[in-house]
mmCIF file of C-alpha atoms in Angstrom:
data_model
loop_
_atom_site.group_PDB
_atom_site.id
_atom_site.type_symbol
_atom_site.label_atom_id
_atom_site.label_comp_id
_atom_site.label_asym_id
_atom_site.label_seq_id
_atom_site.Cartn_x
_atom_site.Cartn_y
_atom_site.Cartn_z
ATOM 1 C CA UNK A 1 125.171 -14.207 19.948
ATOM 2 C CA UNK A 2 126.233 -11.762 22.382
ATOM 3 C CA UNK A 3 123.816 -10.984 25.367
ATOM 4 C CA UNK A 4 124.694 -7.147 24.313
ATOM 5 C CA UNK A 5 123.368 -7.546 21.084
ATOM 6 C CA UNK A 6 120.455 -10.057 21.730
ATOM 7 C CA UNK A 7 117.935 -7.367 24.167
ATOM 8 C CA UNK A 8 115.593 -4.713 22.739
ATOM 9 C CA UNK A 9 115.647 -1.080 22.493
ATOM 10 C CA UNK A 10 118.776 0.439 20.811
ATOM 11 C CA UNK A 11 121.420 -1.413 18.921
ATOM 12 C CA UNK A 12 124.726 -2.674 20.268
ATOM 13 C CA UNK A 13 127.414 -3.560 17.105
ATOM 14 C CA UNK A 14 127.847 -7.011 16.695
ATOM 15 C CA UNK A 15 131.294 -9.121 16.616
ATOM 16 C CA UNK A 16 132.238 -9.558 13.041
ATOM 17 C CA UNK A 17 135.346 -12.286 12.362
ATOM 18 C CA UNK A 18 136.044 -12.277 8.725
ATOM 19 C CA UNK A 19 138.683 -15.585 8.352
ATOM 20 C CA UNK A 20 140.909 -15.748 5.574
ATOM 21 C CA UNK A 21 142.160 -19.175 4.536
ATOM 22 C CA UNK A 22 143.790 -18.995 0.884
ATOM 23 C CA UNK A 23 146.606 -17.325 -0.948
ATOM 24 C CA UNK A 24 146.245 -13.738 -1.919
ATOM 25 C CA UNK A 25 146.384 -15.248 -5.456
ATOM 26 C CA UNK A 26 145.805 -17.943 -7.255
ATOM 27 C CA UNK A 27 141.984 -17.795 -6.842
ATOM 28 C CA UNK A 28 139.853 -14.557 -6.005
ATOM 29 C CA UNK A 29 138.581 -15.140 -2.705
ATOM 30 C CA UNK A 30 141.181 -12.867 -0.515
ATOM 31 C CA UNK A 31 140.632 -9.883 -2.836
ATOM 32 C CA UNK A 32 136.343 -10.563 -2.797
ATOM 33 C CA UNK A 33 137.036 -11.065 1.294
ATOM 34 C CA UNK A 34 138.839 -7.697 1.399
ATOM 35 C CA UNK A 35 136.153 -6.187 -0.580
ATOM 36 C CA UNK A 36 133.762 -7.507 2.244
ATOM 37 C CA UNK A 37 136.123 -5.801 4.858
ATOM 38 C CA UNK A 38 136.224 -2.662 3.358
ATOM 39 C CA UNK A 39 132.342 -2.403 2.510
ATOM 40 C CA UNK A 40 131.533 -3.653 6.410
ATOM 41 C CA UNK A 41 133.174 -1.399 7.437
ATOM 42 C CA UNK A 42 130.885 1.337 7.178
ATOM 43 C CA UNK A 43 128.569 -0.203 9.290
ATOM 44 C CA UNK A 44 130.200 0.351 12.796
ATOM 45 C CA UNK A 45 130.247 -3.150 13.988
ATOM 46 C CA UNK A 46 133.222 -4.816 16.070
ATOM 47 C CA UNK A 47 135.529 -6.197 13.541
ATOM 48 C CA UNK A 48 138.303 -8.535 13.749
ATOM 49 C CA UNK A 49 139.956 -10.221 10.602
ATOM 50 C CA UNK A 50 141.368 -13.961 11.236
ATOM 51 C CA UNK A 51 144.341 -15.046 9.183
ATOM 52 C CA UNK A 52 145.378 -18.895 9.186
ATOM 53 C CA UNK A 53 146.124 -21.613 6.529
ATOM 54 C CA UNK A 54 147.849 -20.191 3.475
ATOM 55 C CA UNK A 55 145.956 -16.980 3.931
ATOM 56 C CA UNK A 56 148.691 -15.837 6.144
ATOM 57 C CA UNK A 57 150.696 -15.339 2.718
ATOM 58 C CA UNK A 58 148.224 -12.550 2.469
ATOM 59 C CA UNK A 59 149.828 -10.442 4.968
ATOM 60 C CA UNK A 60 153.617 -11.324 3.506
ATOM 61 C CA UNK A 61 155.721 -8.656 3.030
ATOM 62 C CA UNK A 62 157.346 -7.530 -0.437
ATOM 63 C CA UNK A 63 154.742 -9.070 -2.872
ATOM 64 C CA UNK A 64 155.235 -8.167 -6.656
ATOM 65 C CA UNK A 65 152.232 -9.059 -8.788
ATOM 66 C CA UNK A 66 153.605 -7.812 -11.859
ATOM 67 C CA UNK A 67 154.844 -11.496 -13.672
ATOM 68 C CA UNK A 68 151.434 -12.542 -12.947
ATOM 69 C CA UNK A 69 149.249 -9.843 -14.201
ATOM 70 C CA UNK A 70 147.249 -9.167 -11.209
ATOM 71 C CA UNK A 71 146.258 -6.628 -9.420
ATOM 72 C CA UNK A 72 148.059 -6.369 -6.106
ATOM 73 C CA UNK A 73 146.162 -5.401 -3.086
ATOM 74 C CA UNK A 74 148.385 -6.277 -0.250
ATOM 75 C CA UNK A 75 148.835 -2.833 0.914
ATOM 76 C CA UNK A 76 145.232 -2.190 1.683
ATOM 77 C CA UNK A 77 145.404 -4.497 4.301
ATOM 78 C CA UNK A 78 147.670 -1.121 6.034
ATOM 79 C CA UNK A 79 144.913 1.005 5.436
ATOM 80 C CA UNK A 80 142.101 -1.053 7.546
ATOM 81 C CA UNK A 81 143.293 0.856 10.706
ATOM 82 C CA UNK A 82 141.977 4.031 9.446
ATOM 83 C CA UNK A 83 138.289 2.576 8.877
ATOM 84 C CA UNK A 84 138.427 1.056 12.390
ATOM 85 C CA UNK A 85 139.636 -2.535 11.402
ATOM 86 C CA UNK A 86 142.192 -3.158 14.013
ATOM 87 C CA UNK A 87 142.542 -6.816 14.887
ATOM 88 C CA UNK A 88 144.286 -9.235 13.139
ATOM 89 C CA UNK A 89 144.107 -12.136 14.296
ATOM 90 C CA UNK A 90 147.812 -14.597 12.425
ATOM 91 C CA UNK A 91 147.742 -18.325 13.832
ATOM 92 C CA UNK A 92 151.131 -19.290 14.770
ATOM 93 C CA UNK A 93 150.545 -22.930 13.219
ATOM 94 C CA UNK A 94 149.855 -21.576 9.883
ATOM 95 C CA UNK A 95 152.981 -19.322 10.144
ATOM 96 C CA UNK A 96 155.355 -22.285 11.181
ATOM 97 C CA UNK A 97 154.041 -24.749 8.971
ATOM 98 C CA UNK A 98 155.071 -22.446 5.660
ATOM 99 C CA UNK A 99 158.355 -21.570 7.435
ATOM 100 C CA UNK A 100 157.564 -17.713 8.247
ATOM 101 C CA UNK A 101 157.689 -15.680 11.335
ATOM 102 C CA UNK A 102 156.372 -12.408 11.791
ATOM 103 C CA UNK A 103 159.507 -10.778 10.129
ATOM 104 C CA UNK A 104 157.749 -11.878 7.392
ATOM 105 C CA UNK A 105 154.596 -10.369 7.227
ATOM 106 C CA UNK A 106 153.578 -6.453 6.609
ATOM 107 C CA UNK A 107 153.998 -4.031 9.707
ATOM 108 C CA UNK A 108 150.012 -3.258 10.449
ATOM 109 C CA UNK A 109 149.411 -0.851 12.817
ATOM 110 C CA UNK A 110 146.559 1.605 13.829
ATOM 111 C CA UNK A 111 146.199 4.356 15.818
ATOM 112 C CA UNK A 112 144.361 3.777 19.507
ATOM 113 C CA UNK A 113 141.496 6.573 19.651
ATOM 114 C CA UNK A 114 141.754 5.752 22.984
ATOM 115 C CA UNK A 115 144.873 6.226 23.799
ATOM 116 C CA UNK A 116 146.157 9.830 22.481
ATOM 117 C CA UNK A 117 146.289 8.065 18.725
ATOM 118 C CA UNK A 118 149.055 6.119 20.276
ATOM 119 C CA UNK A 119 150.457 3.405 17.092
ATOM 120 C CA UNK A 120 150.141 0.521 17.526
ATOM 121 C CA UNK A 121 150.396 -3.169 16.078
ATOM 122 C CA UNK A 122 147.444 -4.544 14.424
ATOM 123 C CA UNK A 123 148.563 -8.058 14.008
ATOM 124 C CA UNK A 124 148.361 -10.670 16.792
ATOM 125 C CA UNK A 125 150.286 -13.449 16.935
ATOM 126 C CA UNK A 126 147.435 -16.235 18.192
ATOM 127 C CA UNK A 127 147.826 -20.114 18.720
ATOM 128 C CA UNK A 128 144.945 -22.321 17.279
ATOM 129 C CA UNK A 129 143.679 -23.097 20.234
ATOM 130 C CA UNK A 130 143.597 -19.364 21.409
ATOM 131 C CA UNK A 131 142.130 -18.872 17.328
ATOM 132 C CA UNK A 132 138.977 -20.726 18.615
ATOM 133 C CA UNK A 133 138.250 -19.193 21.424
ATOM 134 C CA UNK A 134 138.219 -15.665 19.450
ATOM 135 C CA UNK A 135 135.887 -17.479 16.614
ATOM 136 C CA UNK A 136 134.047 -18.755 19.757
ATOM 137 C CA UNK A 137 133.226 -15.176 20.965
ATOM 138 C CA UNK A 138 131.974 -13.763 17.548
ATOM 139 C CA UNK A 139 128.309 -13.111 16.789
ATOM 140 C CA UNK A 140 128.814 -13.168 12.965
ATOM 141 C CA UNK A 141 131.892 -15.561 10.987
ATOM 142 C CA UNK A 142 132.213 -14.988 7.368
ATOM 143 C CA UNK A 143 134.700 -18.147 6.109
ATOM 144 C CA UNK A 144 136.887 -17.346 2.716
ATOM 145 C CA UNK B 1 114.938 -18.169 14.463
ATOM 146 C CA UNK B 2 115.552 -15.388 11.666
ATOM 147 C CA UNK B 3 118.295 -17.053 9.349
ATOM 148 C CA UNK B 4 120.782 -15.411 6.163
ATOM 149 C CA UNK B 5 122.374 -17.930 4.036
ATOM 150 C CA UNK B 6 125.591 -16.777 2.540
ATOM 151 C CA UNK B 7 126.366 -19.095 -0.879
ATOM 152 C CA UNK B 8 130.174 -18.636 -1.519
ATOM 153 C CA UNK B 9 130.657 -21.670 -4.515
ATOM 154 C CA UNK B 10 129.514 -21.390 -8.336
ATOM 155 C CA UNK B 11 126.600 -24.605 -9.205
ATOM 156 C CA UNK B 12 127.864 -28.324 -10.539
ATOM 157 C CA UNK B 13 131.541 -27.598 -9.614
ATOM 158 C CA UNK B 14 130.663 -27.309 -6.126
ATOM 159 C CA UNK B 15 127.726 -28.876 -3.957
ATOM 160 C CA UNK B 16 127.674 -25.569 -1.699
ATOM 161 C CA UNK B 17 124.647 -24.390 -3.757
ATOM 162 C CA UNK B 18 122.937 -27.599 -3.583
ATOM 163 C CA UNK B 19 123.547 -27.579 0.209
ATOM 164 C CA UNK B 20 122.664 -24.199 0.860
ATOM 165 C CA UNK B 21 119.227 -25.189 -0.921
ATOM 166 C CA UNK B 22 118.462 -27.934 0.688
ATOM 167 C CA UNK B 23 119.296 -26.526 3.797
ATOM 168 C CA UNK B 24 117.293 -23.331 3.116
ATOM 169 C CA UNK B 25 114.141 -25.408 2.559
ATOM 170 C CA UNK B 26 114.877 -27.390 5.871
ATOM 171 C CA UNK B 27 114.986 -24.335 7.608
ATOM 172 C CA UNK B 28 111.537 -23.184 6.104
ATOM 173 C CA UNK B 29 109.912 -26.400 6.564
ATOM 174 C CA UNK B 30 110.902 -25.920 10.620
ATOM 175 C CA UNK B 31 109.114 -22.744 10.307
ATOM 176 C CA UNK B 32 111.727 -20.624 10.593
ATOM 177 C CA UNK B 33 112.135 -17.180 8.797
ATOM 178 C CA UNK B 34 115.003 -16.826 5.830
ATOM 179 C CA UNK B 35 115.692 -12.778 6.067
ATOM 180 C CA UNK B 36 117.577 -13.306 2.973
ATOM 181 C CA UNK B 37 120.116 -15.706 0.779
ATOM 182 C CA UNK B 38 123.095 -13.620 -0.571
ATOM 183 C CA UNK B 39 125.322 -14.976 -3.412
ATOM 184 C CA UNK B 40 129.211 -13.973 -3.746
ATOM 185 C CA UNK B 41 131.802 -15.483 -5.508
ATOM 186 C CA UNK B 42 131.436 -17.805 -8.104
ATOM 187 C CA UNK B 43 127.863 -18.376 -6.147
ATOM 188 C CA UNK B 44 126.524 -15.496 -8.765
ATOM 189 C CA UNK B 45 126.091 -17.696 -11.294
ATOM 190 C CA UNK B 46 123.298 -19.862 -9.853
ATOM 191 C CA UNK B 47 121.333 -16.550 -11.025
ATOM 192 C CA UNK B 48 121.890 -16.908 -14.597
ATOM 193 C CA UNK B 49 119.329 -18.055 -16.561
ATOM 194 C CA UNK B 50 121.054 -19.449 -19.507
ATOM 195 C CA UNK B 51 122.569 -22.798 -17.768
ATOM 196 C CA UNK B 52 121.020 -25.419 -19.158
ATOM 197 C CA UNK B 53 121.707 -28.626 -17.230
ATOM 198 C CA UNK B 54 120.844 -31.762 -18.868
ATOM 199 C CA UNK B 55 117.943 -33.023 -18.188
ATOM 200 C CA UNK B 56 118.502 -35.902 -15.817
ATOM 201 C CA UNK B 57 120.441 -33.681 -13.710
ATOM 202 C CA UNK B 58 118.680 -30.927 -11.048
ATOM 203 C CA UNK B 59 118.723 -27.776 -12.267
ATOM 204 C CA UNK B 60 119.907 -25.158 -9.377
ATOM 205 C CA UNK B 61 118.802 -21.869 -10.873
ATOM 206 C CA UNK B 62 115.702 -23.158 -11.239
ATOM 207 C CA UNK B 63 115.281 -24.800 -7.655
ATOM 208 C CA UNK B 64 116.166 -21.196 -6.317
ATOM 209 C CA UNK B 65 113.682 -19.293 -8.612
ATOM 210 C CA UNK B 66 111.023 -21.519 -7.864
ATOM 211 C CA UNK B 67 111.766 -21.698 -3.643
ATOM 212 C CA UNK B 68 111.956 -18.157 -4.176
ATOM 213 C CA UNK B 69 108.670 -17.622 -5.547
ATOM 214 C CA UNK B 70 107.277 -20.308 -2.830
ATOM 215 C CA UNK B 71 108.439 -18.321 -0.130
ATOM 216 C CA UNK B 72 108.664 -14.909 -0.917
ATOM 217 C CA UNK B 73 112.504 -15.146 -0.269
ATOM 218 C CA UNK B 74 114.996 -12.363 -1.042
ATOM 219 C CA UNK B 75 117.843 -14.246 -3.526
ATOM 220 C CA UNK B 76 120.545 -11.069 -3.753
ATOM 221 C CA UNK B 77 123.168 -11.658 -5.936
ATOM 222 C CA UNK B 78 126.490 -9.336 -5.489
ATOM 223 C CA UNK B 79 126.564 -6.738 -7.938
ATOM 224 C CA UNK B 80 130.384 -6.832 -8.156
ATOM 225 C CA UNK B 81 130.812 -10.330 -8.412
ATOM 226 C CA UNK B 82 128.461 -10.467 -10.651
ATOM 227 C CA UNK B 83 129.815 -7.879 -13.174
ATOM 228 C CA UNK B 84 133.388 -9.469 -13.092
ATOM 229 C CA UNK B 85 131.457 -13.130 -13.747
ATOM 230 C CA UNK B 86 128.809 -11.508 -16.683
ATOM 231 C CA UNK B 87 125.241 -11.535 -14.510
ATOM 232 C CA UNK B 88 124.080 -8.808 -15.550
ATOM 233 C CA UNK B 89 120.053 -7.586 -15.285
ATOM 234 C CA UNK B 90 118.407 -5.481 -17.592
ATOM 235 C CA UNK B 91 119.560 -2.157 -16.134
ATOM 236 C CA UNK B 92 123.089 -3.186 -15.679
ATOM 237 C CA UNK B 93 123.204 -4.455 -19.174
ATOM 238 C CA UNK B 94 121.680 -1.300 -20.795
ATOM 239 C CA UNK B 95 124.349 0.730 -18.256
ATOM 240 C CA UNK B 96 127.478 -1.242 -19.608
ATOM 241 C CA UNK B 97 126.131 -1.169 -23.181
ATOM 242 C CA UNK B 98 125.779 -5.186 -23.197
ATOM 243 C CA UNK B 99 123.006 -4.675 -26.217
ATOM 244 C CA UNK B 100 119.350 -5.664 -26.553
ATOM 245 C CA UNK B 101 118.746 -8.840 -24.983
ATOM 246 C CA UNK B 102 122.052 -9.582 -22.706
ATOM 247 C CA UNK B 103 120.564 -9.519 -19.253
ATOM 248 C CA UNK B 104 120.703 -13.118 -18.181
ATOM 249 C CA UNK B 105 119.746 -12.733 -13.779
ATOM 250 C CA UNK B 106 117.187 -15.782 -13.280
ATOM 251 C CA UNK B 107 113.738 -14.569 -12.357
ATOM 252 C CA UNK B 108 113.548 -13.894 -8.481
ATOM 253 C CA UNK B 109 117.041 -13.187 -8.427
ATOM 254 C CA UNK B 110 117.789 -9.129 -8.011
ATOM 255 C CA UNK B 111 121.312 -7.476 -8.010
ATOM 256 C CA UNK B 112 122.678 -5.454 -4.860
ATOM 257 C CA UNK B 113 125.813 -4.324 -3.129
ATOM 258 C CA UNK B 114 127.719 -5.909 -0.325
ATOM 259 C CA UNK B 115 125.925 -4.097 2.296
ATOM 260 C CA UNK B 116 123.043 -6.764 1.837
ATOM 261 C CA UNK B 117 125.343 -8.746 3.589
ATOM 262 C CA UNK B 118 126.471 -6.730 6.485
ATOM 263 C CA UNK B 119 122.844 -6.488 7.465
ATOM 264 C CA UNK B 120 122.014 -9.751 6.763
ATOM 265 C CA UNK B 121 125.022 -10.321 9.779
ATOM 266 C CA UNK B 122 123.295 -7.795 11.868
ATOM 267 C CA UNK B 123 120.261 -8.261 11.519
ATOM 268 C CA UNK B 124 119.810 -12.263 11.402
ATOM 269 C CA UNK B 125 120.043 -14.575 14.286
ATOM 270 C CA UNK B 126 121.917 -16.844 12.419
ATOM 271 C CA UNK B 127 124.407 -16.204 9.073
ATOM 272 C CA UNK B 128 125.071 -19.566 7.803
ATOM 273 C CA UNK B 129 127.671 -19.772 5.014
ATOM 274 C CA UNK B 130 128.234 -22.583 2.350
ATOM 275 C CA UNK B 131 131.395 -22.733 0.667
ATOM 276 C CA UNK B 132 134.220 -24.810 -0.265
#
């Protein structure tokens, strides 16, 4: 845990790393992760989502869930910048290993509060070994 | 050391639940404090009450109830999960018009929404999560 969020008195948010390891279909756990997301949200903590293994097919660009019946919810992953979800976090491994680049994936951005609403990208491009430091530095890590 | 256990895996297909049990009671027998165990996923269904294990085999739903009622512990099971899997409790049963009877959440068991495990992440030392 962070120092910050360890002393007494008033509360400082906590660092909240939601990984996502699987396919956005095939079993349910990227759509109940999102759900997770979008519900934590509300609670003003510092969140950063983690994308590696096949879960970087969640973030791939031009999925069409019609022949499979099932709901497609790729393009909320677009709308996280407006609750304050900012930092994706894409291991290059994972990417490599499945034969995509970034072309591949959606275009996330948000707007920087803190920098007259300035767009930018939300996705970052991370090696494993820069992936663990960032899991190293969180106070909370939800695995799906 | 205030602990949350987070159990992602459905009982008998996975061993998460059996883990997350057995590491539950190791944390209670250190004397540690268990804010609260969540269930999401397929983990839901270690609150119904209806499995019926055979009888040379452990039965999880029951372990849980009864550590539960040991140690006063808070077993939340996700209330969207669980309506996509069929947990249901009395009132979400009456709500959906499930008929006399239907409710099936395993005593000490109670239904809630996700934000019982935002807090749990806020509010606990340590989150520990069992899944697959």
């Amino acid at each position: 845990m962070s120092e910050a969020a360890k002393g007494t008195g008033k509360k400082v948010p906590k660092k909240f790393l939601y990984v996502n390891r699987k396919a956005p279909y095939g079993t349910i756990y990227a759509l109940e992760a999102l759900e997770v997301v979008l519900i934590g949200a509300a609670f003003d903590q510092d969140v950063s989502l983690a994308f590696l293994d096949d879960g970087v097919f969640q973030l791939a660009n031009g999925q069409d869930t019609k022949g499979i019946g099932m709901k497609k919810f790729a393009n909320t992953y677009r709308a996280l910048g407006d609750y304050g979800v900012t930092k994706f976090y894409v291991e290059k491994e994972s990417l490599q290993s499945r034969g995509l680049t970034l072309g591949d994936l959606q275009e996330i951005t948000y707007e920087d509060e803190n920098d007259d609403f300035k767009e930018k990208p939300s996705i970052i491009l991370v090696s494993r070994a820069e992936l663990s430091e960032v899991m190293a530095q969180q106070d909370v890590v939800l695995s799906f | 050391m205030k602990f949350s256990i987070l159990v992602n895996e459905g009982p008998y297909t996975h061993q998460a639940s059996d883990t997350a049990l057995q590491f539950t009671r190791a944390v209670l027998a250190k004397g540690h404090e268990v804010m609260r165990v969540f269930f999401y996923h397929d983990g839901v269904n270690v609150g119904s009450r209806l499995t019926v294990p055979p009888q040379d085999d452990r039965n999880l739903q029951k372990s849980w109830s009864d550590l539960a009622e040991e140690h006063k512990l808070d077993l939340v099971v996700c209330i969207a999960a669980a309506q996509r899997r069929g947990i249901l409790d009395e009132g979400e049963a009456k709500r959906h018009g499930k008929g006399e009877g239907a409710a099936n959440l395993a005593p000490g068991f109670r239904i809630s929404g996700l934000g019982q495990l935002i807090e749990m992440g806020i509010e606990s030392d340590r989150l520990v999560v069992f899944g697959d």
